[in-house]
Coordinates of C-alpha atoms and ligand atoms in Angstrom, one line a residue:
M274 CA 0.0 0.0 0.0
R275 CA 1.3 3.5 -0.9
R276 CA 2.5 5.5 2.1
L277 CA 0.6 8.7 2.5
P278 CA 2.6 11.9 3.0
T279 CA 2.9 12.8 6.7
A280 CA 2.6 16.2 8.2
L281 CA 3.9 16.8 11.7
V282 CA 2.1 19.6 13.5
L283 CA 3.9 21.0 16.6
G284 CA 0.9 22.0 18.7
G285 CA -0.3 23.3 21.9
T286 CA -2.2 26.3 20.5
T287 CA -5.6 27.2 19.1
E288 CA -4.0 27.7 15.7
A289 CA -2.7 24.1 15.8
T290 CA -6.2 22.8 16.7
A291 CA -7.8 24.9 13.9
L292 CA -5.2 23.5 11.4
I293 CA -5.9 19.9 12.4
E294 CA -9.7 20.6 12.1
A295 CA -9.1 21.9 8.5
L296 CA -6.9 18.9 7.6
A297 CA -9.2 16.3 9.3
P298 CA -11.3 15.4 6.2
R299 CA -8.2 14.5 4.3
I300 CA -6.6 12.3 6.9
G301 CA -6.2 8.7 5.6
R302 CA -7.2 9.8 2.1
D303 CA -4.2 11.9 0.9
L304 CA -2.4 12.8 4.1
D305 CA -1.5 11.5 7.5
V306 CA -1.1 14.0 10.3
V307 CA 0.8 13.6 13.6
V308 CA 0.1 16.2 16.3
S309 CA 2.9 16.7 18.9
F310 CA 2.3 18.1 22.4
A311 CA 4.9 18.9 24.9
G312 CA 2.8 17.3 27.6
R313 CA 2.5 20.3 29.9
T314 CA -1.3 19.8 30.3
T315 CA -2.9 16.6 31.4
R316 CA -4.5 14.7 28.5
P317 CA -4.0 17.1 25.6
T318 CA -6.4 16.3 22.8
A319 CA -6.4 16.9 19.0
P320 CA -9.6 16.9 16.9
A321 CA -8.0 14.3 14.5
G322 CA -4.7 12.8 13.5
T323 CA -2.3 10.7 15.6
V324 CA -1.3 12.3 18.9
R325 CA 2.2 12.0 20.3
I326 CA 3.1 13.5 23.7
G327 CA 6.4 14.6 25.2
G328 CA 9.8 16.1 24.1
F329 CA 11.8 14.5 21.3
G330 CA 15.1 14.8 23.0
G331 CA 16.5 18.1 21.5
V332 CA 17.5 18.7 17.9
D333 CA 19.1 15.2 17.4
G334 CA 16.0 13.5 18.8
L335 CA 13.7 15.5 16.6
A336 CA 15.9 14.9 13.5
E337 CA 15.8 11.2 14.3
Y338 CA 12.0 11.3 14.6
L339 CA 11.6 13.2 11.4
S340 CA 13.7 10.7 9.5
S341 CA 12.3 7.5 11.0
T342 CA 8.6 8.3 11.0
P343 CA 9.1 9.6 8.3
V344 CA 7.7 13.1 8.2
D345 CA 7.3 14.9 4.8
V346 CA 6.3 18.4 6.0
A347 CA 6.3 20.1 9.4
V348 CA 4.3 23.0 10.8
D349 CA 5.5 24.9 13.9
A350 CA 2.1 25.9 15.3
L351 CA 3.7 26.5 18.7
H352 CA 2.8 29.3 21.1
P353 CA 4.5 32.6 20.2
F354 CA 6.3 32.4 23.6
A355 CA 7.7 28.9 23.1
A356 CA 11.4 29.8 22.8
V357 CA 13.3 26.5 22.4
M358 CA 11.2 24.3 20.3
P359 CA 11.0 26.7 17.3
C360 CA 14.8 26.7 17.2
N361 CA 15.0 22.9 17.5
A362 CA 12.4 22.5 14.8
A363 CA 14.2 24.8 12.4
E364 CA 17.6 23.1 13.0
A365 CA 16.3 19.5 12.8
C366 CA 14.2 20.2 9.7
R367 CA 17.1 21.8 7.9
A368 CA 19.4 18.9 8.9
V369 CA 17.1 16.2 7.5
G370 CA 15.6 18.2 4.6
V371 CA 12.0 18.5 5.8
D372 CA 10.1 21.7 4.7
L373 CA 9.0 23.7 7.7
L374 CA 6.3 26.3 8.0
R375 CA 5.4 28.5 11.0
L376 CA 1.8 29.2 11.7
Q377 CA 1.6 32.0 14.2
R378 CA -0.9 34.6 15.1
P379 CA 0.3 38.2 14.6
S380 CA 1.5 40.2 17.6
W381 CA -0.6 42.9 19.1
S382 CA 0.4 46.4 18.1
T383 CA -0.4 49.8 19.6
T384 CA -3.3 52.0 18.5
D385 CA -4.1 55.7 19.4
G386 CA -4.4 56.1 23.1
D387 CA -2.3 53.1 24.1
D388 CA 0.5 53.7 26.7
W389 CA 2.8 50.6 26.3
A390 CA 6.3 50.1 27.5
P391 CA 7.7 47.3 25.3
V392 CA 10.3 45.1 27.1
A393 CA 12.3 42.0 26.0
D394 CA 11.6 39.6 28.8
M395 CA 10.3 39.2 32.4
S396 CA 13.4 40.5 34.0
E397 CA 13.1 43.8 32.0
A398 CA 9.4 43.8 32.8
S399 CA 10.1 43.6 36.6
A400 CA 12.7 46.4 36.3
E401 CA 10.0 48.5 34.5
V402 CA 7.5 47.8 37.2
A403 CA 9.9 48.7 40.0
L404 CA 10.8 52.0 38.2
R405 CA 7.1 53.1 37.9
S406 CA 6.2 52.5 41.6
P407 CA 2.6 51.5 41.0
Q408 CA 0.1 50.6 43.7
R409 CA -1.9 47.7 42.1
V410 CA -0.3 45.7 39.3
L411 CA -2.3 43.1 37.2
L412 CA 0.1 40.3 36.0
T413 CA -1.4 38.4 33.1
I414 CA 1.7 36.3 32.4
G415 CA 0.6 32.9 33.6
R416 CA 2.0 31.4 36.8
Q417 CA 5.4 30.1 35.7
E418 CA 7.4 33.3 35.4
L419 CA 6.5 35.2 38.6
D420 CA 10.0 35.0 40.2
P421 CA 11.3 38.3 38.8
F422 CA 8.4 40.2 40.4
R423 CA 8.6 38.6 43.9
P424 CA 11.4 40.9 45.3
I425 CA 9.5 44.1 44.3
V426 CA 8.3 45.9 47.5
G427 CA 5.4 48.4 47.4
P428 CA 2.7 47.3 45.0
T429 CA 0.1 44.6 45.4
F430 CA 0.3 42.1 42.5
L431 CA -2.9 40.6 41.2
V432 CA -1.8 37.4 39.5
R433 CA -4.3 36.1 37.0
S434 CA -3.8 32.5 35.9
I435 CA -5.7 29.4 34.9
E436 CA -4.0 27.1 37.5
P437 CA -3.3 28.3 41.1
P438 CA 0.1 30.1 41.3
D439 CA 2.7 29.7 44.0
L440 CA 2.4 33.0 45.9
D441 CA 4.8 32.1 48.7
G442 CA 7.3 34.7 49.9
A443 CA 7.1 38.1 51.4
W444 CA 5.6 39.9 48.4
A445 CA 2.0 41.2 48.4
A446 CA 0.2 39.1 45.8
V447 CA -3.4 37.9 45.3
S448 CA -4.5 35.2 43.0
I449 CA -7.3 35.6 40.5
L450 CA -8.1 32.2 38.9
D451 CA -9.7 32.7 35.5
R452 CA -9.5 31.3 32.0
G453 CA -10.1 33.2 28.7
P454 CA -11.7 34.2 26.5
F455 CA -12.1 37.5 28.3
H456 CA -14.6 40.1 27.3
L457 CA -14.3 43.9 27.4
E458 CA -17.0 44.5 30.0
G459 CA -15.4 42.1 32.4
E460 CA -11.9 43.5 31.8
R461 CA -13.1 47.0 32.3
D462 CA -14.8 45.9 35.5
L463 CA -11.7 44.1 36.8
L464 CA -9.3 47.0 36.2
A465 CA -11.7 49.5 37.8
R466 CA -12.8 47.4 40.7
E467 CA -9.3 46.4 41.6
S468 CA -7.9 50.0 41.0
V469 CA -5.2 48.5 38.7
D470 CA -2.7 51.2 37.8
L471 CA -0.3 49.0 35.8
L472 CA -0.9 45.9 33.6
V473 CA 1.9 43.5 32.7
T474 CA 1.2 41.1 29.8
K475 CA 3.0 39.0 27.2
N476 CA 2.4 40.0 23.5
S477 CA 0.6 36.7 22.8
G478 CA -1.6 38.2 20.1
G479 CA -5.0 36.8 19.1
T480 CA -8.5 37.8 20.2
A481 CA -9.1 35.6 23.3
T482 CA -7.1 37.9 25.7
A483 CA -7.0 41.2 23.8
A484 CA -9.9 42.9 25.6
K485 CA -7.7 43.8 28.6
L486 CA -5.7 46.1 26.2
T487 CA -8.8 48.0 25.1
A488 CA -9.9 48.3 28.8
A489 CA -6.4 49.6 29.7
R490 CA -6.6 52.1 26.9
E491 CA -10.0 53.3 27.9
L492 CA -9.1 53.6 31.6
G493 CA -5.6 55.2 31.0
V494 CA -3.8 52.2 32.5
P495 CA -0.2 51.8 31.2
V496 CA 0.9 48.4 29.9
V497 CA 4.3 46.7 30.3
M498 CA 4.3 44.6 27.1
V499 CA 6.7 41.7 27.1
E500 CA 7.7 41.1 23.5
R501 CA 8.0 37.6 21.9
P502 CA 11.3 35.7 22.1
P503 CA 13.5 35.8 19.0
K504 CA 13.0 32.9 16.6
P505 CA 15.0 31.6 13.6
P506 CA 13.8 32.9 10.3
V507 CA 11.2 30.4 8.9
L508 CA 8.5 31.0 6.3
T509 CA 5.6 32.2 8.5
V510 CA 1.8 32.5 7.8
S511 CA -0.9 33.7 10.1
S512 CA -4.0 31.8 8.8
V513 CA -5.0 28.2 8.6
D514 CA -5.9 28.7 4.9
E515 CA -2.4 29.7 4.1
A516 CA -1.0 26.8 6.0
T517 CA -3.2 24.2 4.3
A518 CA -2.3 25.7 0.9
W519 CA 1.4 25.4 1.7
I520 CA 0.9 21.8 2.8
D521 CA -1.1 21.1 -0.4
E522 CA 1.7 22.4 -2.6
R523 CA 4.4 20.3 -0.7
V524 CA 2.3 17.2 -0.8
Q525 CA 1.5 17.4 -4.5
E526 CA 5.3 17.8 -5.2
S527 CA 6.2 14.7 -3.1
Ligands
NAP39 P1 9.7 25.5 24.7 O1 10.4 26.2 25.8 O2 9.9 26.0 23.3 O3 10.2 23.9 24.7 C1 10.8 23.3 25.7 C2 10.9 21.8 25.4 O4 9.6 21.2 25.4 C3 11.4 21.5 24.0 O5 12.8 21.6 23.9 C4 10.8 20.2 23.7 O6 11.6 19.1 24.3 C5 9.5 20.2 24.4 N1 8.4 20.7 23.5 C6 7.9 21.9 23.4 N2 6.8 21.9 22.6 C7 6.7 20.6 22.1 C8 5.8 20.0 21.3 N3 4.8 20.6 20.7 N4 5.9 18.6 21.1 C9 6.9 17.9 21.7 N5 7.8 18.5 22.5 C10 7.7 19.8 22.8 O7 8.2 25.4 24.9 P2 7.3 25.9 26.2 O8 7.3 27.3 26.3 O9 7.7 25.0 27.4 O10 5.8 25.4 25.7 C11 5.5 24.0 25.7 C12 4.2 23.8 24.9 O11 3.2 24.6 25.5 C13 4.3 24.1 23.4 O12 3.7 23.1 22.7 C14 3.7 25.5 23.3 O13 3.1 25.7 22.1 C15 2.6 25.5 24.4 N6 2.3 26.8 25.1 C16 3.3 27.6 25.5 C17 3.0 28.8 26.1 C18 4.1 29.8 26.5 O14 3.8 30.9 26.9 N7 5.4 29.4 26.4 C19 1.7 29.2 26.2 C20 0.7 28.3 25.8 C21 1.0 27.1 25.2 P3 12.7 18.3 23.6 O15 13.9 19.2 23.4 O16 13.0 17.1 24.5 O17 12.1 17.9 22.2

């Protein structure tokens, strides 16, 4: 039986899920799809395709996987803040000659009335917070990268995350457990009710968590915007249609 071309999708994002949904009707007909998750969340699911979970073992492990599966095309549909895997994917794909596409949502950008301080990472973000001496800071950066903010004395930190954060230590911090999508009315209400005078966020892009930026603009709350980590240059698209067209082209050639 003829082997179908195989696409590897490096997932863990809504874009990856949308891509798999678009490819689903073709799976087993003219394409096989493997969806790879890091395994950070319990029981990750994909709408179709073969799911594999866990790291590959660095560049060499991924190169070995690409050759032995074998994989014909790969799509980096990782989160914009995934810093290591995009580099591993670019290097391994180059090493074994697998075409790689990045599917990534565009960054947020400023509009009239925004007051953003762009910073490169969490350490710069914490320095910016300390410099501004705010009273009430809303941290919407998840729960894994709180350490740079713990030594800051003065403000109260409102830490919004999906899973409970570790707020141990001497710092003044309060947990807000919530999961997007977030809507404008709720975000306005949160900023006003909690007297937030500084917002810290990652530039994730997308619509699910963008309402806080509109609310901040309306209420005159400044934003410390942590920009995305640098990535190796790879052909990048922002829509599922572009990604499926790219896969079609590659698959027809193979
Ligand atoms: P990372 O720093 O780029 O990757 C760390 C290691 O995790 C990689 O070296 C790789 O291990 C493994 N890995 C990452 N993504 C993988 C995947 N899709 N399949 C198999 N192994 C993977 O990534 P991260 O920031 O820890 O993110 C992990 C996952 O969560 C990614 O799938 C990402 O899309 C998703 N995510 C991240 C964020 C964020 O803010 N960083 C937010 C939402 C979702 P090996 O070297 O052993 O192969």
